[in-house]
Coordinates of C-alpha atoms in Angstrom, one line a residue:
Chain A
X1 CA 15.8 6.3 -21.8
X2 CA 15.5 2.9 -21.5
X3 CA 19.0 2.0 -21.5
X4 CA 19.5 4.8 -18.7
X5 CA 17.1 3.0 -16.5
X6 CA 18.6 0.0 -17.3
X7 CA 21.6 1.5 -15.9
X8 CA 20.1 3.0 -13.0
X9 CA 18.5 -0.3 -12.0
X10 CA 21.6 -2.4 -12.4
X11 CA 23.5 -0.2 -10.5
X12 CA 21.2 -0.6 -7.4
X13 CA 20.8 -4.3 -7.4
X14 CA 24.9 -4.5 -7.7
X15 CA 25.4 -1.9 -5.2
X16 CA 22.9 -3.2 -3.1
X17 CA 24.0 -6.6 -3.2
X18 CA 27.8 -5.5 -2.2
X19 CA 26.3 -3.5 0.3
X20 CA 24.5 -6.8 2.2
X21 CA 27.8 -8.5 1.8
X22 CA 30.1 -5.4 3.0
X23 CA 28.1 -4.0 5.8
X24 CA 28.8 -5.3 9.1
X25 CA 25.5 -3.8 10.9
X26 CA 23.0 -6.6 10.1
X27 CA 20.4 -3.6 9.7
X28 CA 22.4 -1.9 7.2
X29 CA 22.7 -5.0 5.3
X30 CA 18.9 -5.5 5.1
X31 CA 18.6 -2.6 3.7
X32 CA 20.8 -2.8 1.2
X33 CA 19.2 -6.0 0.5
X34 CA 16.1 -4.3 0.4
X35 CA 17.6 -2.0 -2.4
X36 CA 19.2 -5.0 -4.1
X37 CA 15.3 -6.5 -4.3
X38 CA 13.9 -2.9 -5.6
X39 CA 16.6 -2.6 -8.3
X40 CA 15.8 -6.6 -9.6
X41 CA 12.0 -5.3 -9.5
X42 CA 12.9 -2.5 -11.3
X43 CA 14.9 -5.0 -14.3
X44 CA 12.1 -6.8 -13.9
X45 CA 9.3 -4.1 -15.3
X46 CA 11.5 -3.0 -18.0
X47 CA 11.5 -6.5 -18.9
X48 CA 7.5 -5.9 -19.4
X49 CA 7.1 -8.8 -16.4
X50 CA 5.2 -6.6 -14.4
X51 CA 3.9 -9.5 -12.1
X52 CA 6.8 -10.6 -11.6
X53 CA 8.3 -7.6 -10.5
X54 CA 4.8 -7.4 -8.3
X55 CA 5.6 -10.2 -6.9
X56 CA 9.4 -9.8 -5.7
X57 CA 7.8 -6.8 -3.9
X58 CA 5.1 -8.1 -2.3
X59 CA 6.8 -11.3 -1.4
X60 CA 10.4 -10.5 -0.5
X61 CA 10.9 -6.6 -0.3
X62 CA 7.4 -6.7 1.6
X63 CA 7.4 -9.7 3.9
X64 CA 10.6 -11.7 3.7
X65 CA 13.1 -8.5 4.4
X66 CA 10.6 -7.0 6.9
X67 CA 11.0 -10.0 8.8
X68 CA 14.7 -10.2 8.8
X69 CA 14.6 -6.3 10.3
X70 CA 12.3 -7.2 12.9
X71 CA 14.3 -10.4 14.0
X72 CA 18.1 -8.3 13.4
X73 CA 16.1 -5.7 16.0
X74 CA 14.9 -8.0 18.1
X75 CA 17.6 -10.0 18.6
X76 CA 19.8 -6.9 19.0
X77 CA 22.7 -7.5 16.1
X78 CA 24.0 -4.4 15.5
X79 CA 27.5 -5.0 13.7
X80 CA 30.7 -5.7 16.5
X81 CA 33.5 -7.8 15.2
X82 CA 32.6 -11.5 14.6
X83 CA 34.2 -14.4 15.2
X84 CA 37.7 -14.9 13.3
X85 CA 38.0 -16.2 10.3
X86 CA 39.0 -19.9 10.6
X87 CA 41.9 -21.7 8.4
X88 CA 39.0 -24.1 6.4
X89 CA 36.8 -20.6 5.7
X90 CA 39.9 -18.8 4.7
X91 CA 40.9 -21.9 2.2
X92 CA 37.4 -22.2 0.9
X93 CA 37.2 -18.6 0.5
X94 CA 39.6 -18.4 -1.8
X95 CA 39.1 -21.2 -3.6
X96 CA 35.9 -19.3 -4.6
X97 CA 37.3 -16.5 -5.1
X98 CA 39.8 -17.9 -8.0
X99 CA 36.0 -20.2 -9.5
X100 CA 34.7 -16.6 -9.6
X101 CA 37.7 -15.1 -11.4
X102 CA 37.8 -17.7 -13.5
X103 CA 34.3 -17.5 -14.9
X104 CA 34.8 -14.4 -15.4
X105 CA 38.0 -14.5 -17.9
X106 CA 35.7 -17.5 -19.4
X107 CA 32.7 -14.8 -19.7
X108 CA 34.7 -12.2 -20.7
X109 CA 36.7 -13.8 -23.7
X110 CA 33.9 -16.2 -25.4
X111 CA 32.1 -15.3 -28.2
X112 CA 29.2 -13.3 -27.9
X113 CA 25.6 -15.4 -27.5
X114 CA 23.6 -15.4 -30.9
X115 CA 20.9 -13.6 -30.0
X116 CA 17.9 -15.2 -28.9
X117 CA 14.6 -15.6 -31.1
X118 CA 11.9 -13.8 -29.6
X119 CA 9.0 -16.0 -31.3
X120 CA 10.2 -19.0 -29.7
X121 CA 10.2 -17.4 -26.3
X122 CA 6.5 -17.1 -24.9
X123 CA 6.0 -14.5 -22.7
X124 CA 5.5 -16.5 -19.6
X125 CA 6.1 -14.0 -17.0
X126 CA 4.1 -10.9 -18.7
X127 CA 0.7 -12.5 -19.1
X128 CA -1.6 -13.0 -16.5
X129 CA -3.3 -16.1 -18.1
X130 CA -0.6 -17.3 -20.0
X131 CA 1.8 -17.6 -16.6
X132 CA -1.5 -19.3 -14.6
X133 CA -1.9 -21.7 -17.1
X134 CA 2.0 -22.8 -17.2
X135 CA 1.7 -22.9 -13.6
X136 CA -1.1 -25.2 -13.5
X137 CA 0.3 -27.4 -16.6
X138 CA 4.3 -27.4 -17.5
X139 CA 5.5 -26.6 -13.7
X140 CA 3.0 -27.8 -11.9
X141 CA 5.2 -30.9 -10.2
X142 CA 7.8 -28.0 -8.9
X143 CA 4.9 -26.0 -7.5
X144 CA 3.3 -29.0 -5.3
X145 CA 6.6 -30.0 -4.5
X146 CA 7.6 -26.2 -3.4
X147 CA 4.0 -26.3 -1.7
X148 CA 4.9 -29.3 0.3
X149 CA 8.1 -27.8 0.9
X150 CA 6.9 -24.5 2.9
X151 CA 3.9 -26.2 4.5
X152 CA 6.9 -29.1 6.1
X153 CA 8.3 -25.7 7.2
X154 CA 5.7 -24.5 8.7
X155 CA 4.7 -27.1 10.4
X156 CA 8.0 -27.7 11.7
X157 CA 8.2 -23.4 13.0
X158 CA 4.7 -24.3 15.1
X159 CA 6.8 -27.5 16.5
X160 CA 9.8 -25.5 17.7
X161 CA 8.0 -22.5 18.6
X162 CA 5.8 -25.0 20.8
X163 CA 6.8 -25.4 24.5
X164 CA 8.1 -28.9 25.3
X165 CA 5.5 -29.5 27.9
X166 CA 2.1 -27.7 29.5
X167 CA 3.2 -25.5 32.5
X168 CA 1.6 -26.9 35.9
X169 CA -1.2 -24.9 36.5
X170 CA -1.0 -23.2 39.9
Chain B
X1 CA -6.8 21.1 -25.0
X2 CA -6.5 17.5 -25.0
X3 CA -4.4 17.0 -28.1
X4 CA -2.4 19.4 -26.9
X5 CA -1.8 17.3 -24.2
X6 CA -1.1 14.2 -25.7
X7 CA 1.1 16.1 -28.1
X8 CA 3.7 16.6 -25.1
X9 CA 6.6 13.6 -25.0
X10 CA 5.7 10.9 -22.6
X11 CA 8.3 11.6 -19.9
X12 CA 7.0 15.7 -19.7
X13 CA 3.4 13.8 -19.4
X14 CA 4.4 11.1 -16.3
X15 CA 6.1 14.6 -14.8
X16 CA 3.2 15.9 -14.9
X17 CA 0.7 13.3 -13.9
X18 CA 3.1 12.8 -10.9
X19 CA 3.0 16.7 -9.9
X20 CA -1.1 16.2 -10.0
X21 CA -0.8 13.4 -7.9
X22 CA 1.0 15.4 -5.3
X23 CA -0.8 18.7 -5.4
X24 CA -4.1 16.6 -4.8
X25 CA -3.2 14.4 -2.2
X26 CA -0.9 16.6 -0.5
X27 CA -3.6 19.4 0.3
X28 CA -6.4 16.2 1.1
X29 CA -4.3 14.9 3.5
X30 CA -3.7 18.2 5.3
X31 CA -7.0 19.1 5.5
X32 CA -7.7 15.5 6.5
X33 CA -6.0 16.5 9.4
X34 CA -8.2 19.8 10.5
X35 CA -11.3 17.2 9.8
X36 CA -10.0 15.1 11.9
X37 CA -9.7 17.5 14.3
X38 CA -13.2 18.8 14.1
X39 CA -15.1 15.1 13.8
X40 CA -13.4 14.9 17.0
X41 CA -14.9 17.5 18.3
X42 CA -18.1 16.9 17.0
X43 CA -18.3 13.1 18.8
X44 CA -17.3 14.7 21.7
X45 CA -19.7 17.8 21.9
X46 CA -16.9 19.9 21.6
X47 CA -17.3 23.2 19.0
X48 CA -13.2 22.3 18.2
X49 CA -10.7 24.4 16.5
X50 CA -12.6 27.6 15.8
X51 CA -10.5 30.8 17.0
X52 CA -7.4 31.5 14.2
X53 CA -8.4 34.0 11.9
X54 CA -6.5 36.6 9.5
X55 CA -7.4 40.4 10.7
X56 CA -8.8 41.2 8.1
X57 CA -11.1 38.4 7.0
X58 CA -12.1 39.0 11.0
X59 CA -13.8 42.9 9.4
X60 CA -16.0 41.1 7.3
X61 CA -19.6 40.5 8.2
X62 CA -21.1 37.0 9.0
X63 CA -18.6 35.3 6.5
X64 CA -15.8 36.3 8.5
X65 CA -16.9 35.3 11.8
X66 CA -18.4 31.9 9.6
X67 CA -14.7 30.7 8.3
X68 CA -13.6 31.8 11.4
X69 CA -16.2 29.2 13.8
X70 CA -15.5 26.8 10.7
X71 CA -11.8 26.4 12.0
X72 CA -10.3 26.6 8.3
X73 CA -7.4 29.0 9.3
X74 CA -6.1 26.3 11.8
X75 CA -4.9 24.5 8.9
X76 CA -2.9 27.2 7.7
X77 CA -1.7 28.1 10.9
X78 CA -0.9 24.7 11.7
X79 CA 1.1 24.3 8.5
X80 CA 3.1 27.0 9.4
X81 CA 3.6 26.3 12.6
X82 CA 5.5 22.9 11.2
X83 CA 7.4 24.4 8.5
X84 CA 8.8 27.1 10.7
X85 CA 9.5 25.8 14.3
X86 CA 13.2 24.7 15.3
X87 CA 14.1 20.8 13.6
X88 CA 15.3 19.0 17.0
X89 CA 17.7 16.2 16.0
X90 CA 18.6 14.5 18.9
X91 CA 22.1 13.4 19.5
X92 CA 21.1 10.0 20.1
X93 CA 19.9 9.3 17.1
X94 CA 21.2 7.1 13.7
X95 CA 21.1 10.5 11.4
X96 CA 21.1 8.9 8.2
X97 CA 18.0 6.8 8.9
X98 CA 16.5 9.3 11.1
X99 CA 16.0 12.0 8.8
X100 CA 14.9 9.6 5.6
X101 CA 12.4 8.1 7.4
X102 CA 9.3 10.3 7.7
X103 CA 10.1 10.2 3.5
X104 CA 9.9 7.0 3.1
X105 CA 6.6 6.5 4.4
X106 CA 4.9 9.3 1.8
X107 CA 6.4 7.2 -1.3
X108 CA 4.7 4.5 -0.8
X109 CA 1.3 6.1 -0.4
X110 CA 1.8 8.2 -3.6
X111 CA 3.3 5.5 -5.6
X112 CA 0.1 3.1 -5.7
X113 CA -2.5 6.2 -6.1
X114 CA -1.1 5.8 -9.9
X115 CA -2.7 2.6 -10.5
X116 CA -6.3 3.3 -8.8
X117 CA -8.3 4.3 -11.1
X118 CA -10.1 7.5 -9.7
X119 CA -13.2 8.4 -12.5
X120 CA -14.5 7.6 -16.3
X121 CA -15.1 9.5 -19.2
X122 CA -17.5 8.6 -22.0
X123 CA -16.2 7.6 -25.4
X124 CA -18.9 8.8 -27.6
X125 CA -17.4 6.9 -30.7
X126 CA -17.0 3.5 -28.7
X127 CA -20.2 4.2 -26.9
X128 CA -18.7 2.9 -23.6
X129 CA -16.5 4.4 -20.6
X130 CA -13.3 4.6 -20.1
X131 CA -11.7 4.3 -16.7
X132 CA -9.2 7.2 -15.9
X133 CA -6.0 6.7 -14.6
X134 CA -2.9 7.3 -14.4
X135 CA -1.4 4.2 -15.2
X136 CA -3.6 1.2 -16.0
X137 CA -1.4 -1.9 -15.0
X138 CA -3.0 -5.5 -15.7
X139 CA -1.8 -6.3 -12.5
X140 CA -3.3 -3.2 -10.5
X141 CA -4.3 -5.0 -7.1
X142 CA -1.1 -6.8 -6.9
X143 CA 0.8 -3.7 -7.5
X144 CA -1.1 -1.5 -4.8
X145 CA -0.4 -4.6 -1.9
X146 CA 3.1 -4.6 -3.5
X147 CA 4.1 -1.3 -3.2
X148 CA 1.6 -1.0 -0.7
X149 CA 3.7 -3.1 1.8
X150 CA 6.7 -1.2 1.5
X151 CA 5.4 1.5 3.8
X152 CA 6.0 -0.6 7.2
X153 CA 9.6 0.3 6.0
X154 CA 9.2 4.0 7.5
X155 CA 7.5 3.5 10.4
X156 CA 10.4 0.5 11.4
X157 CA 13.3 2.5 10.3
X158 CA 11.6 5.8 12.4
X159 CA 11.5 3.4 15.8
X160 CA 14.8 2.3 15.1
X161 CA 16.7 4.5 14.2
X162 CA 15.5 6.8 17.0
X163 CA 17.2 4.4 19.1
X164 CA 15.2 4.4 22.6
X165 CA 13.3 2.2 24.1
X166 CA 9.7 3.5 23.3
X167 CA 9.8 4.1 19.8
X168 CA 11.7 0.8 19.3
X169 CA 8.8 -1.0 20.9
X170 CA 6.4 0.5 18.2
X171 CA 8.3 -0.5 15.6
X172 CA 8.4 -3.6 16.7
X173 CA 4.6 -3.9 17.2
X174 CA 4.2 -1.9 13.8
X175 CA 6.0 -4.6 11.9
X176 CA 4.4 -7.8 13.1
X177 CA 1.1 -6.4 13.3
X178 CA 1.6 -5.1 9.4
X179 CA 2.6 -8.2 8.4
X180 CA -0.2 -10.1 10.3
X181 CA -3.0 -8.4 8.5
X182 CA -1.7 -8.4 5.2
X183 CA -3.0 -12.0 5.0
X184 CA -6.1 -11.6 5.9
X185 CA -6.6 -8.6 3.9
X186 CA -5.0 -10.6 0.6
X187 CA -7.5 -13.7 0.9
X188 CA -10.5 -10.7 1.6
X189 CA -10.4 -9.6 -2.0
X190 CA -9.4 -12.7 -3.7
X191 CA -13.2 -13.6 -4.2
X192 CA -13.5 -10.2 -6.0
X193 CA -11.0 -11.2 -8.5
X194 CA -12.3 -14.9 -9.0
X195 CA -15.7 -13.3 -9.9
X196 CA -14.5 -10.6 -12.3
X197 CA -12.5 -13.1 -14.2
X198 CA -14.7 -15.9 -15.3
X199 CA -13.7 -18.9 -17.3
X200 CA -12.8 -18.1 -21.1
X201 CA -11.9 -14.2 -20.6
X202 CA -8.5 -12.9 -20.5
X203 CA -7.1 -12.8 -16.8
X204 CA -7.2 -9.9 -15.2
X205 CA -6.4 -8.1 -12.3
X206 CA -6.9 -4.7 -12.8
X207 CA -8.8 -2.6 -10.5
X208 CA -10.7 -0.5 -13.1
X209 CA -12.3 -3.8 -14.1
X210 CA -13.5 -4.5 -11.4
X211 CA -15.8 -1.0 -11.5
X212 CA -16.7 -2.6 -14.6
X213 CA -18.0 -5.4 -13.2
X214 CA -20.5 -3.4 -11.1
X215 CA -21.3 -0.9 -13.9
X216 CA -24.3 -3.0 -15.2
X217 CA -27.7 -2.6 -14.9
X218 CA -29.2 -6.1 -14.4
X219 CA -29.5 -8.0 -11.2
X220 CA -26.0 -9.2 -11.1
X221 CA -24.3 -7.0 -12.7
X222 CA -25.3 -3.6 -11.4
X223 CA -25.0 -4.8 -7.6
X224 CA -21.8 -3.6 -5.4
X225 CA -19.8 -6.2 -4.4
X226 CA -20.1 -4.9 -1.0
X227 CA -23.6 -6.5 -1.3
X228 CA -22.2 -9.5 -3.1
X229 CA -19.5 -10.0 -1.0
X230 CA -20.5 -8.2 2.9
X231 CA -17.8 -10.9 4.4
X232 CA -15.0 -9.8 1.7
X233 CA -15.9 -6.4 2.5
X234 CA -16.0 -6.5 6.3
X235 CA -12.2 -8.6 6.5
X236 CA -10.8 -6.0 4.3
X237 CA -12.0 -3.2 5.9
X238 CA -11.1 -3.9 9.1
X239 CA -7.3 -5.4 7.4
X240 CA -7.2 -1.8 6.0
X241 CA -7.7 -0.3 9.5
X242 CA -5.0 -2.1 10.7
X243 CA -2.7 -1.7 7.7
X244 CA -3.0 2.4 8.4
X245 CA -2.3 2.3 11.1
X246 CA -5.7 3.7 12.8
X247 CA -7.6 3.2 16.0
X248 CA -8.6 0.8 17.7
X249 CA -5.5 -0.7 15.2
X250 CA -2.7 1.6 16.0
X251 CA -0.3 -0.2 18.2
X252 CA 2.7 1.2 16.5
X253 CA 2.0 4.8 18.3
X254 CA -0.4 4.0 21.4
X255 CA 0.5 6.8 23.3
X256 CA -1.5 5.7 26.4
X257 CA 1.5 3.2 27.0
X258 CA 4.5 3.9 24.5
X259 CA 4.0 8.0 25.0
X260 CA 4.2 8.3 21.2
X261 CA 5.6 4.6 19.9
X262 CA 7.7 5.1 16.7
X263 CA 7.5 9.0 16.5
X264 CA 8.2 9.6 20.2
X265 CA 11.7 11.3 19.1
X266 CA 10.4 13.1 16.0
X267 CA 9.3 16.5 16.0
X268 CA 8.4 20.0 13.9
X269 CA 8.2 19.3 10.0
X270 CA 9.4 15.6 10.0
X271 CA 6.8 14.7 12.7
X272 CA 4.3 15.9 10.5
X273 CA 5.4 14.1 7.7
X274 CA 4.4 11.1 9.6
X275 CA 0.5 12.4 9.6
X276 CA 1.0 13.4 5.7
X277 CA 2.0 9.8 5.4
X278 CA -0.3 8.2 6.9
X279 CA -3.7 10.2 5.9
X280 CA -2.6 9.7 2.1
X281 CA -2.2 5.9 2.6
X282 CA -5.9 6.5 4.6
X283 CA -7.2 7.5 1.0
X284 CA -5.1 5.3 -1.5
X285 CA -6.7 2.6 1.2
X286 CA -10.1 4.1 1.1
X287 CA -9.8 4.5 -2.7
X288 CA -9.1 1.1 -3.3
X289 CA -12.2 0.2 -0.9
X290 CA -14.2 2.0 -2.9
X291 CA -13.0 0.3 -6.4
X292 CA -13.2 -3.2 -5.1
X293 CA -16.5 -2.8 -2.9
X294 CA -18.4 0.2 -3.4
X295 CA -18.9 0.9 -6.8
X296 CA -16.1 3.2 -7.7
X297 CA -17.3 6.1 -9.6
X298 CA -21.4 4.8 -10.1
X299 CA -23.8 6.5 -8.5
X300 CA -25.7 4.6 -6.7
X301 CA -26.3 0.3 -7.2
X302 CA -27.6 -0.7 -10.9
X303 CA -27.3 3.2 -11.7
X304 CA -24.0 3.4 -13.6
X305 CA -22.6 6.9 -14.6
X306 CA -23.4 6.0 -17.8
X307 CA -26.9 6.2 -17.3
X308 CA -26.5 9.6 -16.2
X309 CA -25.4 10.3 -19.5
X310 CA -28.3 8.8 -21.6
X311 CA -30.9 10.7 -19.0
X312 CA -28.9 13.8 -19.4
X313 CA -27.6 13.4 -23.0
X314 CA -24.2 14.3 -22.1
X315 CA -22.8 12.3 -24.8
X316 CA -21.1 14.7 -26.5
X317 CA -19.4 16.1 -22.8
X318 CA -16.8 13.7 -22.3
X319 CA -15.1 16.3 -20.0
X320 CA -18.1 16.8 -17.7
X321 CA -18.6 13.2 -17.1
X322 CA -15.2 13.0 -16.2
X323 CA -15.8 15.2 -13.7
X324 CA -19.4 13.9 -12.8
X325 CA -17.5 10.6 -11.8
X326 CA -14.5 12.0 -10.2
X327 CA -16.8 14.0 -7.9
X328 CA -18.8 11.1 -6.8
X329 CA -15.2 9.3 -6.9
X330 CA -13.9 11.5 -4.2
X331 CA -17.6 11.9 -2.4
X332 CA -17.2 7.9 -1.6
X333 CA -13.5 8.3 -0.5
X334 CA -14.6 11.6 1.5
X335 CA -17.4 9.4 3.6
X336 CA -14.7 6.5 3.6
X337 CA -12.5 9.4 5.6
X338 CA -15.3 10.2 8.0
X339 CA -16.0 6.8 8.9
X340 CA -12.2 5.9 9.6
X341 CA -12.4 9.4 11.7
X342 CA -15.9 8.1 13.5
X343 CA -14.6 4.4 14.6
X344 CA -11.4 6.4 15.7
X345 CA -13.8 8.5 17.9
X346 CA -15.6 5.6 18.9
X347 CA -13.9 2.5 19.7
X348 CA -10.9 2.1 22.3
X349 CA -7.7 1.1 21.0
X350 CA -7.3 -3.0 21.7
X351 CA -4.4 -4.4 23.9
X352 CA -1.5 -5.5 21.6
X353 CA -2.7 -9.2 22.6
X354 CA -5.7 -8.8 21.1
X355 CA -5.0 -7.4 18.3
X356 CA -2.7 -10.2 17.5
X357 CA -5.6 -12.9 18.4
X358 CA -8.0 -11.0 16.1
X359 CA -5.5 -10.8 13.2
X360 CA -4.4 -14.6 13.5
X361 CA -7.5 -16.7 15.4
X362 CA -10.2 -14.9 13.7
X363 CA -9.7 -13.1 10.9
X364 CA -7.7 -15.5 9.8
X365 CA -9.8 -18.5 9.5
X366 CA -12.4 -16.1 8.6
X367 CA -11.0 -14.9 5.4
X368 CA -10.0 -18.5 4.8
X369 CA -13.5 -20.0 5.2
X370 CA -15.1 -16.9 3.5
X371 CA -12.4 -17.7 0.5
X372 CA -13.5 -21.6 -0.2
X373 CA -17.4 -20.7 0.2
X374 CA -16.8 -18.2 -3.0
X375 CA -14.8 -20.9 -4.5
X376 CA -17.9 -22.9 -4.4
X377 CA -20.4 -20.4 -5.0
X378 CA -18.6 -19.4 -8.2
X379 CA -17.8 -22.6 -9.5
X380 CA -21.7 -23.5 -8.7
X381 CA -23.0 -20.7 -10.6
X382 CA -20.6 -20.5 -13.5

């Protein structure tokens, strides 16, 4: 059962991540993202990290890819043919492509991991407490730092979004 | 009965649990509509649906003529009226999208009723209740915003992919003004969940908790948080108005200047999925008001239901306290209903401006300030 879900999950975030990259309609491709997002969520909860899974949701499926469909619609991109592929993309492109290959074979002919020891692994991401607490202690230099980071952000969307000057008032 | 039950395998059992789900809320939300209907009518000092009638409940005395003024064949004839009128699919339209929408929005709103908790039965050899539900998460809150805010989805997809200028419009509207409130509505309850989970105890945040928390009987511990909390209460409420979807909150349709916003193009059976949609999320979202703020299944303040079963001896009952606490379960949600249905009939519907300057320039700072005062309070008092 599990392993069917397992399945089943994988599938979608695979699928759904080709799909974003295939699709040429920019709405199409956030939803597939959308279903990429779902199917992690979904790996997520048979990995018993149910808030973590919660927050992928909430965060991104909820807010982040809701955001890129109102801004695809507003802006009006609905697929057309882009511009064409210069020399440099084309060169780096499958450059990438042989990196990917390559891990692959590497991935593919190694020997398999030992597998890991579940009593050294605490279950950060399936405890409430246990995940506040590292957040607070072990990471909590990455989280003031990624704090930081989104309020710079923010303040710099409010700058932008800002007219240069005060209209003259009639 | 019961081990019978539990005898089943798991999967049969989630099955099952899910079919309940549906065959409650299904038939609530339907008749949500007919009530809707008739509180309308009752604002205005109208008398409201009261003519549809089968011939021959119309040949009985008084009762006939009763059901008849009462307006509940409407529903029926309504239903049917849906379910067997042409589909128009208009050849404008994306098909694909068009068609799954009016779906979409439903999961959502059954999809989070599975982690409300909806009543308690009494555990005579624990001597304590136990919440019932259908699937107690540790996470419950964050899973009902989570899944929660997946519903904008339908109501975007629906003005889209009708693809005319109208409906597109609503969707627009529906999108920023969903994800406007969520905010405010996610800092409302935080106080809730800072109380409930005091230093020392194993963090929590499930909802059932949370009942637990205003299931005493001493000062504290028997008082709604609605009472404890009137700010948290009032920020979420009016968040939840706006998350539905509900006047004076319902930009996404506004008919008065958008002649139907996202559902303009819809009609027959996946028009009405629309209004399925959105009275079940108007009860998962009353539901959850009632968890956090008003008590869930107690009685009345400092009067838990169990109580009721010391003054009654029902101790040995666990199935009628069950249903003691789902009744006044669903009585709480049923009022919750009738007050969305009253402001409906009430207030006007604010100018898209304003709804925007109450979600972002007041609420806003609102919830904010109302957040770090609980801070302190709690941190004063614990």
């Amino acid at each position: 059962m599990s392993d069917l879900l397992f399945f089943a999950f994988t599938a979608l975030t695979a699928g759904g991540a080709l799909g974003v990259v295939l699709n040429k309609n920019a709405v199409h491709a956030a939803f597939c993202l959308l279903l990429s997002l779902l199917g992690t969520a979904g790996l997520f909860v048979l990995l018993n990290a149910y808030l973590l899974a919660a927050l992928l949701i909430l965060v991104y499926a909820g807010a982040v890819v809701a955001l890129f469909v109102f801004v695809v619609m507003l802006i009006g991109m609905q697929g057309g043919t882009g511009k064409p592929t210069g020399r440099l993309a084309t060169v780096g492109a499958f450059l990438a492509f042989i990196a990917l290959l390559a891990g692959a074979f590497v991935t593919l002919t190694r020997e398999p991991l030992p597998p890991p020891v579940l009593a050294n692994m605490p279950p950060v991401g399936a405890e409430l407490k246990l995940y506040a607490y590292q957040l607070f202690t072990t990471y909590l230099l990455p989280v003031e730092v990624s704090g930081f980071l989104l309020l710079v952000a923010m303040i710099g969307v409010i700058v932008l979004a800002k007219k240069d000057k005060p209209e003259a008032k009639a | 009965m019961a081990d019978f039950y539990f005898s089943l395998p798991p999967l049969l059992r989630g099955f099952l649990q899910g079919l309940a789900v549906v065959l409650v809320i299904f038939p609530i939300a339907g008749a949500s509509s007919l009530a809707e209907r008739k509180v309308s009518a009752w604002i205005q000092g109208r008398p409201g649906p009261n003519r549809a009638i089968v011939p021959w409940f119309a040949a009985i005395p008084f009762l006939g003529r009763f059901l008849q003024r009462l307006g509940l064949f409407h529903l029926a004839a309504d239903g049917g009226k849906l379910l067997l009128k042409e589909e128009p699919l208009p050849g404008h339209v994306h098909k694909f999208y068009y068609t799954i929408a009016p779906w979409l929005g439903l999961i959502p709103a059954f999809t989070t009723i599975t982690v409300v908790p909806f009543g308690a039965y009494w555990d005579s050899a624990m001597q304590t209740m136990h919440p019932l539900v259908l699937a107690n998460v540790d996470i419950g809150i964050l899973a009902v915003f989570a899944i929660g805010s997946l519903g904008v989805y339908s109501v975007i997809l629906a003005g889209w992919s009708s693809n005319s200028k109208y409906p597109f419009i609503g969707s627009i509207r529906a999108s920023t003004q969903l994800s406007s409130y969520e905010i405010s509505m996610t800092l409302a309850v935080l106080p809730v969940f800072m109380w409930i989970n005091s230093p020392g105890s194993d963090g929590s945040l499930s909802l059932a908790r949370v009942v637990e928390f205003q299931s005493g009987t001493h000062f504290l511990g028997g008082l709604w948080f609605v009472f404890l909390m009137p700010l948290s209460a009032l920020i979420f409420l009016i968040a939840l108005f706006a998350e539905t979807n509900r006047l004076p909150f319902d930009m996404p349709e506004s008919e008065a200047d958008l002649v139907g916003g996202f559902h303009t193009e819809y009609g027959a059976f996946k028009w009405s999925l629309f209004f399925v949609a959105e009275y079940a999320h108007m009860i998962v979202g009353s539901a959850v008001f009632v968890v956090l703020f008003l008590g869930g299944w107690n009685p009345l303040p400092w009067v838990p239901v169990a109580s009721l079963v010391h003054w009654f001896h029902l101790e040995n009952l666990p199935f009628v306290v069950g249903l003691v606490s789902i009744a006044i379960f669903l009585a709480k949600v049923i009022f919750m209903i009738f007050f969305f249905m009253w402001v409906r009939w009430t207030l006007p519907r604010f100018r898209y401006d304003q709804v925007m300057r109450i979600g972002w320039r007041r609420l806003l700072p609102l919830a904010i300030a109302n957040l770090i005062f609980y801070i302190i309070a709690i941190a004063l008092l614990t």
